Coordinates of C-alpha atoms and ligand atoms in Angstrom, one line a residue:
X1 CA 0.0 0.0 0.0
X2 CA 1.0 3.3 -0.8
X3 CA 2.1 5.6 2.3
X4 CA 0.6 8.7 3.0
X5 CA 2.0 11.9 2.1
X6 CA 3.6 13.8 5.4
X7 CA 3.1 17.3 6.7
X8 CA 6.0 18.4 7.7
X9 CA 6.9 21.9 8.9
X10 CA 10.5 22.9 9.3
X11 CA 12.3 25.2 11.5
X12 CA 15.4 26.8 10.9
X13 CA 17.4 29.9 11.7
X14 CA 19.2 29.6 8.3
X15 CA 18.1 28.9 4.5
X16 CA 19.7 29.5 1.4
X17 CA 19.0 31.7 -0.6
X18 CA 17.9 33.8 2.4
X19 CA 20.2 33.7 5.2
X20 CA 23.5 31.9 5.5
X21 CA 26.5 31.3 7.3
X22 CA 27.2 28.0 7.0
X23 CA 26.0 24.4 5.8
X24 CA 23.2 24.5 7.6
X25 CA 21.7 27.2 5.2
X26 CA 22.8 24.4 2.2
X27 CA 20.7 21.6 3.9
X28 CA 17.7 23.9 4.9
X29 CA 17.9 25.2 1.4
X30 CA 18.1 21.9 -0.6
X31 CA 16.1 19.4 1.5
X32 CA 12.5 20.7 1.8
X33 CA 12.6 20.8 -2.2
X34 CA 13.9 17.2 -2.0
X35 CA 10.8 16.3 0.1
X36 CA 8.3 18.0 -1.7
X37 CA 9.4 16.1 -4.9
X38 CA 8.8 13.2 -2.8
X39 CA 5.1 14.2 -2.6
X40 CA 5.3 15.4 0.8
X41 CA 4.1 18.8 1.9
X42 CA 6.3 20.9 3.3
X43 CA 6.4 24.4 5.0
X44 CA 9.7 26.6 6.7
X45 CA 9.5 28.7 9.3
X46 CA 12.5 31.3 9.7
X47 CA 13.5 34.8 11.0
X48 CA 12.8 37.8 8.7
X49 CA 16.8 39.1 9.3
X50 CA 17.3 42.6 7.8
X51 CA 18.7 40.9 4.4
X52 CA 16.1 38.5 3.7
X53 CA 14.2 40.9 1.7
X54 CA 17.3 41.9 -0.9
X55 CA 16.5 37.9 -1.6
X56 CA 12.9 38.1 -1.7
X57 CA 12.2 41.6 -3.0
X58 CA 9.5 43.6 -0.3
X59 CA 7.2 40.9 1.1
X60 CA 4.2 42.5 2.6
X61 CA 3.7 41.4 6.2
X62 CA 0.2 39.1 7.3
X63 CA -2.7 41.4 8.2
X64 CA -3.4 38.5 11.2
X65 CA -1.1 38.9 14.2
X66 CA 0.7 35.8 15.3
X67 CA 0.3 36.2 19.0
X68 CA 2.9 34.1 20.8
X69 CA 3.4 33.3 24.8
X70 CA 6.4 33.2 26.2
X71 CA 7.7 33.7 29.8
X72 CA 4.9 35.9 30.9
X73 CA 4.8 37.8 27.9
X74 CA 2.6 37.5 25.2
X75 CA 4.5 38.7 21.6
X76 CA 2.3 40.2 19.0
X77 CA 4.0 39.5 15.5
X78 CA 3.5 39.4 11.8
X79 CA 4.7 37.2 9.5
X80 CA 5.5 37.0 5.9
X81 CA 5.5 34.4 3.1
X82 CA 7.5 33.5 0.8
X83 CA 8.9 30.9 -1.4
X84 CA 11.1 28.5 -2.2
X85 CA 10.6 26.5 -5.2
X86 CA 7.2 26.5 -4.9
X87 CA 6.9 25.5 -1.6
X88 CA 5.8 28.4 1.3
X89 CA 8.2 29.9 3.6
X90 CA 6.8 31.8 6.4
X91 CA 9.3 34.6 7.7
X92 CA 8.7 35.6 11.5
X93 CA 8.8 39.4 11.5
X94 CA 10.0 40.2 15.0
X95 CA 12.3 43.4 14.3
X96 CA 13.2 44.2 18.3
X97 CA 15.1 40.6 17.4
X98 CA 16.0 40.2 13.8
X99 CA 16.3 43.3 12.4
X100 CA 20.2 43.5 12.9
X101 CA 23.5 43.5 11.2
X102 CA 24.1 39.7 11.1
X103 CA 22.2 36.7 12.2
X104 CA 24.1 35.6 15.5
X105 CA 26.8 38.4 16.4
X106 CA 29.3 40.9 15.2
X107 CA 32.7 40.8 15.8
X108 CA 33.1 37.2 17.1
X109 CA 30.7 38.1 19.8
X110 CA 27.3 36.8 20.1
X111 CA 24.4 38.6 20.6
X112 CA 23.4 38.4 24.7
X113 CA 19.7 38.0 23.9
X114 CA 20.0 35.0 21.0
X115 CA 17.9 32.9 23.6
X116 CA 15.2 34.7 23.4
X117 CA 15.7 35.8 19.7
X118 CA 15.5 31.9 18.8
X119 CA 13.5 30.7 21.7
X120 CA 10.3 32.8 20.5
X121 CA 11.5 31.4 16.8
X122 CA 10.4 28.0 18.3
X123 CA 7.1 29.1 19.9
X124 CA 6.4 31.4 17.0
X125 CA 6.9 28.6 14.6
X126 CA 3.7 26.7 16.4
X127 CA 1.4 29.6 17.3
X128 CA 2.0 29.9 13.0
X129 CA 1.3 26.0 12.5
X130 CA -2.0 26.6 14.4
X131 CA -3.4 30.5 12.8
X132 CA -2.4 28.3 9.5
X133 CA -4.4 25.4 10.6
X134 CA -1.3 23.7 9.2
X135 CA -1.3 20.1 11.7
X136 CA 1.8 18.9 11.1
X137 CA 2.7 15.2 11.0
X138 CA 6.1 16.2 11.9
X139 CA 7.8 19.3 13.3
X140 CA 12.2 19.1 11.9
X141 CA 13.9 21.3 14.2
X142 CA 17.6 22.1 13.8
X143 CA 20.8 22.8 15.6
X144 CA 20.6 24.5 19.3
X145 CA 18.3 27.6 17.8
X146 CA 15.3 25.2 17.7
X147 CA 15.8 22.5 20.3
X148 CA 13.2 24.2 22.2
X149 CA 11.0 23.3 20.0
X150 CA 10.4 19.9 21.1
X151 CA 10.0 21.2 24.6
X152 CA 7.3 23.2 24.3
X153 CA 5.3 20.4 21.4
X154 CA 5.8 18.0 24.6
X155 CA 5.5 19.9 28.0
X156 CA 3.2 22.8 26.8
X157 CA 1.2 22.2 23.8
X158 CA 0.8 18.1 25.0
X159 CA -2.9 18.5 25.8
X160 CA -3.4 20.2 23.0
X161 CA -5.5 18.3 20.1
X162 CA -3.9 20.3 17.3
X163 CA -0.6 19.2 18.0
X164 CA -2.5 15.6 19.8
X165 CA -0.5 13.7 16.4
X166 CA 2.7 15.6 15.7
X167 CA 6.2 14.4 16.6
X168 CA 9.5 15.8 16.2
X169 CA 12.5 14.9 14.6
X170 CA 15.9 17.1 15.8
X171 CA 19.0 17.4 13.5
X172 CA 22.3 18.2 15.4
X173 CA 24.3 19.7 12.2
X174 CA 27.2 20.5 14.8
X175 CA 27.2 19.4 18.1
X176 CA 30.0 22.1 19.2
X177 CA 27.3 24.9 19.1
X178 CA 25.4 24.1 22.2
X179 CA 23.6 26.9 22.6
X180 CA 23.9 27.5 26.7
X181 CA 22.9 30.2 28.7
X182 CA 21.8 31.3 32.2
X183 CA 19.7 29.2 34.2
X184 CA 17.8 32.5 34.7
X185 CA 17.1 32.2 31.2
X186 CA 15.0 29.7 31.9
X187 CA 12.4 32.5 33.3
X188 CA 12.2 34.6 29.7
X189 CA 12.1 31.3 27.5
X190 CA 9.0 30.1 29.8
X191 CA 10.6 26.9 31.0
X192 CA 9.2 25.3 34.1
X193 CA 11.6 24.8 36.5
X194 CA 10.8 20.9 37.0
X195 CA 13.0 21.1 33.6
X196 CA 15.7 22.6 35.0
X197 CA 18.1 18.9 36.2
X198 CA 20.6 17.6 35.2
X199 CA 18.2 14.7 33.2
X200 CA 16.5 17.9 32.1
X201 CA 17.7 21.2 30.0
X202 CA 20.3 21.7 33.0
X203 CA 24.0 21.6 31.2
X204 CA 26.6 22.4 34.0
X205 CA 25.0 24.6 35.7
X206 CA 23.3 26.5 32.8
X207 CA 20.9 25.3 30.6
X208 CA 21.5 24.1 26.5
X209 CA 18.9 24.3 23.9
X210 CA 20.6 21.5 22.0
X211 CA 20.6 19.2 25.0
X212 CA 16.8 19.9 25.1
X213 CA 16.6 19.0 21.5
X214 CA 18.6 15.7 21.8
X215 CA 16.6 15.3 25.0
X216 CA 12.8 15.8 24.4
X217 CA 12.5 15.2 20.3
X218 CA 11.3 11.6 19.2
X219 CA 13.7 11.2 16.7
X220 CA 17.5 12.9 16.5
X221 CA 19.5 12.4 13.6
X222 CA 23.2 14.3 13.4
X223 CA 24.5 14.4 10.1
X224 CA 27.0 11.5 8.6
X225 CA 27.2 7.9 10.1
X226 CA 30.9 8.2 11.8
X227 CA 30.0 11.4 13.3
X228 CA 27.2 9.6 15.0
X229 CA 29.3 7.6 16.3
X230 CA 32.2 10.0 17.2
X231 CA 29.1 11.8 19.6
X232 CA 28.5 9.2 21.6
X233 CA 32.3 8.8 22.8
X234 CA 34.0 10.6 25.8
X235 CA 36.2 12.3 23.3
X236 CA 34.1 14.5 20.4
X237 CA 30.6 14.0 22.6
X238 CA 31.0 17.6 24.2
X239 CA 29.8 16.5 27.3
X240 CA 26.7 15.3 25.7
X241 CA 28.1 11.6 25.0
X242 CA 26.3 10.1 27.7
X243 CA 22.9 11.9 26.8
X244 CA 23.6 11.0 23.0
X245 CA 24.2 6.9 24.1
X246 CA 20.8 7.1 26.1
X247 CA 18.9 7.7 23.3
X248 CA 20.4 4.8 21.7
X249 CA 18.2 3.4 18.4
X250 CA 16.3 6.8 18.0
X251 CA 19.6 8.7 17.4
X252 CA 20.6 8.1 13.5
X253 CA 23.2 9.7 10.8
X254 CA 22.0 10.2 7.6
X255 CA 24.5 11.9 4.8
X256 CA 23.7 15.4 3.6
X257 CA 23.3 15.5 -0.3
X258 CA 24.2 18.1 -2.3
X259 CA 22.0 20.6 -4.9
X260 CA 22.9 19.6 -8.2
X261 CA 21.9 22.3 -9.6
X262 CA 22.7 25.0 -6.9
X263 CA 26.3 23.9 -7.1
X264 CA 27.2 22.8 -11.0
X265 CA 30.4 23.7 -13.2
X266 CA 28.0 24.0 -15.8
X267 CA 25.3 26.3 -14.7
X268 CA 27.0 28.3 -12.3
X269 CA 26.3 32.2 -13.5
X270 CA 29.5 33.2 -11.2
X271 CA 32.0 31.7 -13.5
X272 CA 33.6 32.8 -16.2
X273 CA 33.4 29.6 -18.5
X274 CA 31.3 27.0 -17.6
X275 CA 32.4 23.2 -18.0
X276 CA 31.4 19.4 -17.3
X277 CA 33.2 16.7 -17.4
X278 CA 32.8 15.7 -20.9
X279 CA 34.8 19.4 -21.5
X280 CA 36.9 20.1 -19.2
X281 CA 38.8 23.0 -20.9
X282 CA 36.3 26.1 -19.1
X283 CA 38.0 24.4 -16.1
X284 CA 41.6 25.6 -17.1
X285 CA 40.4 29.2 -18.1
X286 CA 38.6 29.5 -14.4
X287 CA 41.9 28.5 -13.1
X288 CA 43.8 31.3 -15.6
X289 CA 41.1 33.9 -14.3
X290 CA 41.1 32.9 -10.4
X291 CA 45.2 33.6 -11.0
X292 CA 44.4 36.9 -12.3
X293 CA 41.8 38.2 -10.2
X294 CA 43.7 37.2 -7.2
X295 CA 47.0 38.6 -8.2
X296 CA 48.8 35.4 -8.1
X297 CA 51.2 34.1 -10.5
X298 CA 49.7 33.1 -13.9
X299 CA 50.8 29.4 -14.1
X300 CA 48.4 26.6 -15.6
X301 CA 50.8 24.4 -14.3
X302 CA 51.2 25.1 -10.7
X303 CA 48.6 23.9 -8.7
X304 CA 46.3 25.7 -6.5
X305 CA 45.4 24.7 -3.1
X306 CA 42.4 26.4 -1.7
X307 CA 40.4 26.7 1.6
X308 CA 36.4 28.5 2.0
X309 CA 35.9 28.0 5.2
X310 CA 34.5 29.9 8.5
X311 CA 37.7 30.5 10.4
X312 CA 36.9 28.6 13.3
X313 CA 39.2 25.8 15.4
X314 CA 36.5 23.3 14.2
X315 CA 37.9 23.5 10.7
X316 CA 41.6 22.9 11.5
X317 CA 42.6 26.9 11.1
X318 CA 45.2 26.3 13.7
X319 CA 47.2 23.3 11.6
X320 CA 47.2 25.4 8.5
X321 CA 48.9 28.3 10.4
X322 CA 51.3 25.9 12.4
X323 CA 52.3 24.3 8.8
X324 CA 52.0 27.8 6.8
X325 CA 55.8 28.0 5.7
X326 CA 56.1 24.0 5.0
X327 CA 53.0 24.4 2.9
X328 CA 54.3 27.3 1.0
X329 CA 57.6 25.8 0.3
X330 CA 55.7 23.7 -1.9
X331 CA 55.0 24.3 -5.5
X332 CA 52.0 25.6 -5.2
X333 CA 49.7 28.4 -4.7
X334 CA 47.1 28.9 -1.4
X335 CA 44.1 30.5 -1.2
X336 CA 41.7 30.9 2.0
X337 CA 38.5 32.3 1.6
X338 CA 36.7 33.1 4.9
X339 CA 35.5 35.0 8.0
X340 CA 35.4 34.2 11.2
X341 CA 37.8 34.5 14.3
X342 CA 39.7 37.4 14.5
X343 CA 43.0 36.3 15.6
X344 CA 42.9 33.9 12.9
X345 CA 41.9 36.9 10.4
X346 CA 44.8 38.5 11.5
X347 CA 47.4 35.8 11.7
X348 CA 46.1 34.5 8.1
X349 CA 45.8 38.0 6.8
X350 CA 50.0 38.4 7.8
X351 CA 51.0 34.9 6.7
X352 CA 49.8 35.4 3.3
X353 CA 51.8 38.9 3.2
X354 CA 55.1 36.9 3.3
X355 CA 54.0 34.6 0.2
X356 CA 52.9 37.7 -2.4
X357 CA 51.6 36.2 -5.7
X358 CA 52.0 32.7 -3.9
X359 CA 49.6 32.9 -1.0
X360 CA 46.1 34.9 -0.7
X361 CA 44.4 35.5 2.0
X362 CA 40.5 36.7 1.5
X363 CA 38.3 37.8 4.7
X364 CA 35.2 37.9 3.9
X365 CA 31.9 35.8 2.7
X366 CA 31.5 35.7 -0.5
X367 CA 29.1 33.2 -2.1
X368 CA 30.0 34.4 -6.2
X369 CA 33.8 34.5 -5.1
X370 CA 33.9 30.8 -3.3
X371 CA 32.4 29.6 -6.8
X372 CA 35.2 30.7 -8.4
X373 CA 37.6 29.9 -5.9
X374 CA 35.7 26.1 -6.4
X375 CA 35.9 25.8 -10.2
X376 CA 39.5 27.4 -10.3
X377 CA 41.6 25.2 -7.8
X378 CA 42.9 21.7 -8.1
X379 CA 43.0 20.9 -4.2
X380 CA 40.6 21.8 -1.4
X381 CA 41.6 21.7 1.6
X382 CA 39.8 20.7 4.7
X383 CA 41.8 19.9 7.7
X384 CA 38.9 19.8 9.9
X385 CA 39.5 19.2 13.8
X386 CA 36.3 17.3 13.4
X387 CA 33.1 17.8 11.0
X388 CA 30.1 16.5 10.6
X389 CA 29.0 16.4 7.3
X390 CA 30.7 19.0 5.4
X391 CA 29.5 20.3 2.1
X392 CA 32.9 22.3 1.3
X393 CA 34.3 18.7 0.0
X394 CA 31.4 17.8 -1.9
X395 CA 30.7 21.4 -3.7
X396 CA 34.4 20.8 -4.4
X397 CA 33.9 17.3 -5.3
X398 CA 31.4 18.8 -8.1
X399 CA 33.8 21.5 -9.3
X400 CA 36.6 18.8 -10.0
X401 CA 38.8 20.3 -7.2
X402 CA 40.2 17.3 -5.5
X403 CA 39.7 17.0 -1.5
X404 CA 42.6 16.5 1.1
X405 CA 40.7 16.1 3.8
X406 CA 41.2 15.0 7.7
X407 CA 39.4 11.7 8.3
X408 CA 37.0 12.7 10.9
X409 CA 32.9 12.6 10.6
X410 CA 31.4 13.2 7.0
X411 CA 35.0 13.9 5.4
X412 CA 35.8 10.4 6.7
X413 CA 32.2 8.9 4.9
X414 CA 32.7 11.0 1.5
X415 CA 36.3 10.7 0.8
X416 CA 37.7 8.2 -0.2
X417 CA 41.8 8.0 -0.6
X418 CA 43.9 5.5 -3.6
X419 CA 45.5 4.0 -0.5
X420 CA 42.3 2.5 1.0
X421 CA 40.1 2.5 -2.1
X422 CA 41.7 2.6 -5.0
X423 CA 38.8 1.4 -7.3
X424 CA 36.5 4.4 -6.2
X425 CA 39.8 7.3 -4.6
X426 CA 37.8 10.9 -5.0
X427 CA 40.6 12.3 -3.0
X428 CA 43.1 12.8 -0.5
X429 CA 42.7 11.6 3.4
X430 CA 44.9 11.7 6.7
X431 CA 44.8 9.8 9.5
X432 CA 45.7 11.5 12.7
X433 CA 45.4 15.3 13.4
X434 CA 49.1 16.3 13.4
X435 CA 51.0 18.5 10.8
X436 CA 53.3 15.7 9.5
X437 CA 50.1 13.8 8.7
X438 CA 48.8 16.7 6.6
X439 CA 52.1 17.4 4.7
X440 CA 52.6 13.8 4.0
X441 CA 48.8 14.0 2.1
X442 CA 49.8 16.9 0.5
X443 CA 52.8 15.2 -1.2
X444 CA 50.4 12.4 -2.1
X445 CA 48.1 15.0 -3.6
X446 CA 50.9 16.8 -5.3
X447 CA 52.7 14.1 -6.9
X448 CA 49.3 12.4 -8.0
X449 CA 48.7 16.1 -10.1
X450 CA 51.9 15.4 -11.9
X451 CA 50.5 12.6 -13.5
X452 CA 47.5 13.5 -15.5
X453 CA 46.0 10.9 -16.2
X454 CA 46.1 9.8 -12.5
X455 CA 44.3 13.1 -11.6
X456 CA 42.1 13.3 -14.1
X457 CA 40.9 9.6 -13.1
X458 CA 40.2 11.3 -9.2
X459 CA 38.3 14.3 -10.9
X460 CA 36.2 12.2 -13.0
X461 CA 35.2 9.9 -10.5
X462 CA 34.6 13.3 -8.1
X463 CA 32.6 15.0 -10.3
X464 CA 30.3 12.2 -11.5
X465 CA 29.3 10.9 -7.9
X466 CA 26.2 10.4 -7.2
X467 CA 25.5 12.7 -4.2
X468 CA 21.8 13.7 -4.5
X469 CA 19.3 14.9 -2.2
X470 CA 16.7 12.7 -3.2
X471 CA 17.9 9.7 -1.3
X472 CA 18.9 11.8 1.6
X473 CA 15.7 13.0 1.8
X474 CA 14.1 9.3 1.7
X475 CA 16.3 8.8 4.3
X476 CA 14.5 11.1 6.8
X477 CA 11.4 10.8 5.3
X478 CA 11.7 7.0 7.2
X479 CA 13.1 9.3 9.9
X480 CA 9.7 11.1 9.8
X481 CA 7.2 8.3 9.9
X482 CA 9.2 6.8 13.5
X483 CA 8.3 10.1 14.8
X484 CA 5.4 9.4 13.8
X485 CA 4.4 5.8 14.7
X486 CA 3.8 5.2 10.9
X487 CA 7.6 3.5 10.7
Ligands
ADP501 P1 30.0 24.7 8.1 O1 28.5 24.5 8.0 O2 30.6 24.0 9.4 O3 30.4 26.1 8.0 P2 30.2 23.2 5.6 O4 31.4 22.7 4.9 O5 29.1 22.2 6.0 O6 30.7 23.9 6.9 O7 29.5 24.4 4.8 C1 30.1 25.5 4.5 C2 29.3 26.3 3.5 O8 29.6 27.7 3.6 C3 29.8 25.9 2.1 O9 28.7 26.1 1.2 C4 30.9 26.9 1.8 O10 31.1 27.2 0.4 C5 30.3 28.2 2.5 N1 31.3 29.1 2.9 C6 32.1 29.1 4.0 N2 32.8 30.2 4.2 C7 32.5 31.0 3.1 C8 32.9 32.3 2.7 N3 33.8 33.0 3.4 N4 32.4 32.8 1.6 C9 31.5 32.1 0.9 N5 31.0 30.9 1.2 C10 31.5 30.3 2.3

């Protein structure tokens, strides 16, 4: 018999097109189209942040108030919708809270009220379901920003008969961003206090939003199979290992995919010749043009190593720097494209002044920019201290710029290195986290692009994986009907 189609409603702080700052956006982005193709219908909830509507052009905000409780207070707010292919996306228009510079923080410091700025995100996001008369099978909250949202479906809304059949799945994209605050937080959010324990939202003394996702959801999925299980050990679990053991079958990994045609050599608008593998040859002239634009030598020979990355201690920032002058000493060029950290803006930024028309150094985000950084390289590097999916290697992956990669989390389920797996190598992996480790894969790497046909064997078999989103999205729709008994 055929299954029925799920309602599903999403909640998210970040979506491309919209809002992004990370891979989190990519997922939000890609898999609610994936699920709609499936048949399934789906709806996001996000912030209306002060950019949102350079993407959208002016959408005009609801006539009905969305009036939402929380701690004491009752929020009056509008809403507007939107749309991504075709399905609706309904922006909460709170400005006292979104209406800034950035989505998080400026200047490596968070804002002090992002609790309550993603807290009512969470209880807007039903108090919207319900004005909409939108019951939803399934309510797909993500990273720390939502992980209240289970809280309130279960200890406020439980005797409720809308919400009497919805469940809730929670994605952990990274489990280092564990949103914790004040216990007197607690207060503003509306949290009872009988879930302030340890076995509660109660994280050392504070409280975590993610720990009351992983805690209170039905399902919880992170995002690659080894990650999964890297969480639920002493070493990458955070302090949220044990937690993450106890929830033992419902806690899953499930690959991200990756937009085909979001991120494609031979539709991408932001290049300057487009290609596919059958025709390589726009490859070498967005290699000539990244050289030029950057100021770097113009060599079609010497390869280029790049990084796009948020400069962040997650993504390995700190082995780059330590190995800076061994890299360079190689023929080769570097580029890093990224924001982030300031000391690591800084120390980058002076690094690359020592190396000019060798090294390059870019601080900021710059979506057109990292495509051509991606279609123009040979190497990507991702040295990540630990990730758990990453969609740097796969974009790359698609651009026929060949990973070198720490084996940790997703980079340790997508890559795949001629050593171990020769018959299907898409790149370059290292074992343990240490600087000789990552030189020794760089010679690898390097002396593999001095043999054509050798490389061009990795970049086929890169660019021709199958990485869509349409079995990731199967994936959690089986995710989906767990949460809600129709497994
Ligand atoms: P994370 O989500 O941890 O930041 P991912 O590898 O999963 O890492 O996703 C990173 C995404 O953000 C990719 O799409 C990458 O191209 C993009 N990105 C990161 N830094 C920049 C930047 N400075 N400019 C443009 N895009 C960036």
């Amino acid at each position: 018999m055929a299954k029925v189609p799920l309602k599903i409603l999403m909640v998210a702080s970040e979506a491309a097109p919209f809002a992004k700052t990370g891979g989190l956006a990519d997922v939000i982005g890609s898999l609610p189209p994936a699920l709609r193709a499936l048949g399934h219908d789906v709806r996001l909830v996000m912030p209306w942040y002060r950019g949102v509507g350079k993407v959208t052009g002016n959408l005009r905000p609801s006539q009905r108030k969305l009036l939402v409780p929380m701690g004491g207070r009752v929020y009056q707010l509008s809403f507007r919708t939107g749309q991504m292919d075709q399905l609706p996306v309904y922006f909460i228009d709170a400005p006292e809270y979104y209406d800034r510079p950035e989505l998080y923080g400026e200047d490596g410091i968070d804002y002090p009220d992002n609790a309550e700025r993603f807290g009512l995100l969470s209880r807007a996001a039903l108090e919207l379901a319900r004005l909409l008369d939108f019951a939803p099978d399934v309510i797909h909250a993500h990273d720390w920003q939502t992980g209240l949202v289970p809280v309130y479906l279960r200890h406020q809304l439980w005797r409720d008969p809308f919400f009497a059949a919805t469940g809730s799945l929670f994605s952990i994209h990274n489990l280092g961003y564990q949103g914790v605050f004040p216990r007197a937080t607690a207060r503003k959010l509306g949290l009872e206090q009988s879930l302030i324990h340890p076995d509660g939202l109660e994280y050392h003394k504070q409280i975590s939003l993610l720990k009351a996702g992983i805690r209170f959801a039905d399902q919880v999925n992170t995002v690659s199979p080894t990650y999964c299980r890297e969480i639920q050990t002493p070493e990458h679990g955070i302090g949220m290992d044990g937690l993450l053991r106890s929830r033992g079958e419902r806690l899953h990994g499930l690959l991200n995919g990756l937009d085909g045609e979001l991120w494609s050599p031979a539709k991408d608008p932001a290049l300057v010749q487009s290609y596919s593998v059958n025709d390589m040859s726009g490859k070498a002239l967005c290699k000539h043009a990244l050289q030029q634009e950057l100021g770097l030598e113009l060599n079609a020979e010497t390869p280029i190593v790049v990084m796009v990355t948020r400069l962040d201690s997650q993504k390995g920032i700190e082995l780059v720097l330590e190995s800076w002058d061994r890299i360079l000493t190689r023929q080769l060029q570097l580029v890093i494209l990224g924001t982030g950290n300031p000391d690591y803006e800084r120390r980058l930024a002076e690094a690359a002044t020592f190396y000019l028309g060798q090294a390059k150094v870019l601080l900021r985000f710059d979506d057109a920019l990292s495509r051509r950084i991606y279609a123009g390289s040979d190497l990507f590097l991702m040295p990540s201290r630990y990730e758990p999916c990453g969609l740097g290697q796969l974009i790359a992956l698609r651009y026929g710029s060949v990973p070198l990669v720490h084996a940790t989390g997703g980079l340790a389920d997508t890559i795949h290195d001629p050593q171990q797996e020769a018959d299907h190598s898409n790149g370059f992996v290292f074992d343990e986290y240490r600087q000789e480790n990552l030189l020794k894969g760089l010679d690898r790497a390097l002396s593999s692009y001095a043999k054509p046909e050798e490389w061009q064997k990795l970049v086929h078999r890169g660019m021709t994986q199958n990485m869509s989103w349409e079995s990731a999205a199967k994936g959690y729709v089986k995710l989906y009907r767990l949460c809600t008994n129709q497994g």
